[in-house]
mmCIF file of C-alpha atoms in Angstrom:
data_model
loop_
_atom_site.group_PDB
_atom_site.id
_atom_site.type_symbol
_atom_site.label_atom_id
_atom_site.label_comp_id
_atom_site.label_asym_id
_atom_site.label_seq_id
_atom_site.Cartn_x
_atom_site.Cartn_y
_atom_site.Cartn_z
ATOM 1 C CA MET A 1 19.784 -70.846 -24.431
ATOM 2 C CA PHE A 2 21.835 -73.906 -23.358
ATOM 3 C CA GLU A 3 24.698 -74.286 -20.902
ATOM 4 C CA ARG A 4 27.138 -77.153 -20.327
ATOM 5 C CA PHE A 5 25.565 -79.828 -18.113
ATOM 6 C CA SER A 6 27.892 -82.821 -18.472
ATOM 7 C CA SER A 7 30.601 -84.146 -20.751
ATOM 8 C CA SER A 8 27.981 -85.042 -23.402
ATOM 9 C CA TYR A 9 25.047 -82.686 -22.824
ATOM 10 C CA TYR A 10 23.971 -79.072 -22.521
ATOM 11 C CA LEU A 11 20.943 -78.129 -20.426
ATOM 12 C CA GLY A 12 18.284 -75.624 -21.399
ATOM 13 C CA GLU A 13 14.665 -74.813 -20.770
ATOM 14 C CA LEU A 14 12.144 -74.712 -23.606
ATOM 15 C CA TYR A 15 8.399 -74.457 -23.856
ATOM 16 C CA VAL A 16 7.457 -77.944 -25.076
ATOM 17 C CA GLU A 17 4.150 -78.333 -26.868
ATOM 18 C CA PRO A 18 2.463 -81.036 -28.921
ATOM 19 C CA HIS A 19 2.240 -80.290 -32.619
ATOM 20 C CA ASP A 20 0.675 -81.949 -35.633
ATOM 21 C CA CYS A 21 4.031 -82.797 -37.215
ATOM 22 C CA ASP A 22 6.061 -85.874 -38.070
ATOM 23 C CA ARG A 23 9.257 -84.669 -36.388
ATOM 24 C CA ALA A 24 10.342 -82.375 -33.557
ATOM 25 C CA LEU A 25 10.872 -78.726 -34.504
ATOM 26 C CA ILE A 26 12.248 -75.489 -33.087
ATOM 27 C CA GLN A 27 12.334 -72.047 -34.663
ATOM 28 C CA ARG A 28 14.748 -72.070 -37.637
ATOM 29 C CA ALA A 29 16.846 -69.122 -36.366
ATOM 30 C CA ASP A 30 17.166 -70.807 -32.928
ATOM 31 C CA HIS A 31 18.140 -74.064 -34.643
ATOM 32 C CA GLU A 32 20.840 -72.422 -36.742
ATOM 33 C CA ARG A 33 22.203 -70.390 -33.806
ATOM 34 C CA VAL A 34 22.455 -73.458 -31.532
ATOM 35 C CA ASN A 35 23.890 -75.548 -34.360
ATOM 36 C CA GLU A 36 26.545 -72.907 -35.041
ATOM 37 C CA GLN A 37 27.415 -72.295 -31.369
ATOM 38 C CA LEU A 38 27.527 -75.890 -30.187
ATOM 39 C CA TYR A 39 28.176 -78.069 -33.234
ATOM 40 C CA ALA A 40 30.489 -75.943 -35.411
ATOM 41 C CA SER A 41 34.061 -77.050 -35.890
ATOM 42 C CA GLU A 42 37.015 -74.718 -36.048
ATOM 43 C CA ASP A 43 37.435 -75.059 -39.822
ATOM 44 C CA GLY A 44 34.284 -72.995 -40.453
ATOM 45 C CA ILE A 45 32.697 -75.412 -42.910
ATOM 46 C CA ASP A 46 29.655 -76.884 -41.208
ATOM 47 C CA ARG A 47 26.103 -77.929 -41.948
ATOM 48 C CA LEU A 48 23.623 -75.700 -40.138
ATOM 49 C CA ASP A 49 20.696 -77.882 -41.231
ATOM 50 C CA ALA A 50 21.814 -81.096 -39.493
ATOM 51 C CA PRO A 51 19.326 -82.096 -36.800
ATOM 52 C CA LEU A 52 20.020 -81.194 -33.214
ATOM 53 C CA VAL A 53 19.544 -84.106 -30.820
ATOM 54 C CA MET A 54 17.567 -83.382 -27.674
ATOM 55 C CA LYS A 55 16.678 -85.621 -24.780
ATOM 56 C CA ILE A 56 13.304 -85.096 -23.184
ATOM 57 C CA ASP A 57 12.414 -87.311 -20.266
ATOM 58 C CA THR A 58 14.004 -90.634 -21.270
ATOM 59 C CA GLY A 59 14.109 -90.423 -25.061
ATOM 60 C CA HIS A 60 16.359 -88.789 -27.649
ATOM 61 C CA ILE A 61 14.767 -87.047 -30.627
ATOM 62 C CA PRO A 62 16.262 -85.352 -33.694
ATOM 63 C CA VAL A 63 15.103 -81.736 -33.952
ATOM 64 C CA ASP A 64 14.887 -79.707 -37.165
ATOM 65 C CA GLY A 65 14.293 -75.998 -37.724
ATOM 66 C CA ASP A 66 11.050 -74.471 -39.001
ATOM 67 C CA GLU A 67 10.004 -70.843 -39.537
ATOM 68 C CA GLY A 68 6.518 -71.456 -38.129
ATOM 69 C CA ILE A 69 7.640 -72.357 -34.595
ATOM 70 C CA PRO A 70 7.949 -69.534 -32.023
ATOM 71 C CA SER A 71 11.400 -68.838 -30.580
ATOM 72 C CA GLY A 72 12.086 -70.784 -27.374
ATOM 73 C CA THR A 73 9.528 -73.488 -28.235
ATOM 74 C CA LEU A 74 10.072 -77.170 -28.979
ATOM 75 C CA ALA A 75 7.186 -78.625 -30.958
ATOM 76 C CA ILE A 76 7.005 -82.407 -30.637
ATOM 77 C CA PRO A 77 4.825 -84.837 -32.572
ATOM 78 C CA ASP A 78 1.501 -85.520 -30.868
ATOM 79 C CA GLU A 79 2.413 -89.177 -30.306
ATOM 80 C CA LEU A 80 5.425 -88.171 -28.170
ATOM 81 C CA ALA A 81 3.391 -85.809 -25.988
ATOM 82 C CA ASP A 82 2.122 -86.823 -22.583
ATOM 83 C CA GLU A 83 -0.073 -85.188 -19.950
ATOM 84 C CA THR A 84 2.787 -82.878 -18.869
ATOM 85 C CA VAL A 85 2.775 -80.811 -22.077
ATOM 86 C CA PRO A 86 2.345 -78.083 -23.001
ATOM 87 C CA SER A 87 4.698 -76.701 -20.371
ATOM 88 C CA ARG A 88 8.199 -75.374 -19.792
ATOM 89 C CA LYS A 89 10.625 -78.270 -19.449
ATOM 90 C CA ASN A 90 14.291 -78.857 -18.944
ATOM 91 C CA VAL A 91 15.734 -80.247 -22.155
ATOM 92 C CA LEU A 92 19.118 -81.863 -22.668
ATOM 93 C CA LEU A 93 20.924 -81.122 -25.921
ATOM 94 C CA ALA A 94 23.542 -83.652 -26.986
ATOM 95 C CA ASP A 95 26.938 -82.189 -27.826
ATOM 96 C CA ALA A 96 28.328 -82.615 -31.352
ATOM 97 C CA ASP A 97 30.034 -85.984 -30.792
ATOM 98 C CA ARG A 98 27.116 -87.521 -28.897
ATOM 99 C CA ALA A 99 24.624 -86.167 -31.449
ATOM 100 C CA ALA A 100 26.611 -87.613 -34.355
ATOM 101 C CA ASP A 101 26.643 -91.041 -32.683
ATOM 102 C CA LEU A 102 22.915 -90.927 -31.888
ATOM 103 C CA LEU A 103 21.992 -89.811 -35.414
ATOM 104 C CA LYS A 104 24.188 -92.512 -36.935
ATOM 105 C CA TRP A 105 22.503 -95.175 -34.786
ATOM 106 C CA GLU A 106 19.123 -93.895 -35.991
ATOM 107 C CA GLY A 107 20.244 -94.142 -39.630
ATOM 108 C CA TRP A 108 20.460 -90.394 -40.388
ATOM 109 C CA ALA A 109 23.019 -89.431 -42.979
ATOM 110 C CA PRO A 110 23.618 -85.977 -44.430
ATOM 111 C CA SER A 111 22.468 -85.501 -47.996
ATOM 112 C CA THR A 112 25.326 -85.289 -50.434
ATOM 113 C CA GLY A 113 23.587 -82.900 -52.825
ATOM 114 C CA VAL A 114 24.098 -85.374 -55.685
#
């Protein structure tokens, strides 16, 4: 789905469509597969529910998984959509280190389960 593009990003193509949601979403199985392939560490203990971080046009957005989204589709909140969607678009996916930095800057922290 994604291939190495640069030292911090992978490149892929997704069908991007506006959606009545408060956050960006991809199909849950796609989310978990990408999370496992690109963000997993070698120790085997990883969160598969942490948001992916994608860059569309000039902005980064955290992306969660949802069962209701078709495979290969990125659903973005209506307010992020412009006249170019719905359409197939090149999407950059931040690698694990870059994603962690971007999420930290945005104030995201994993839940501790407590």
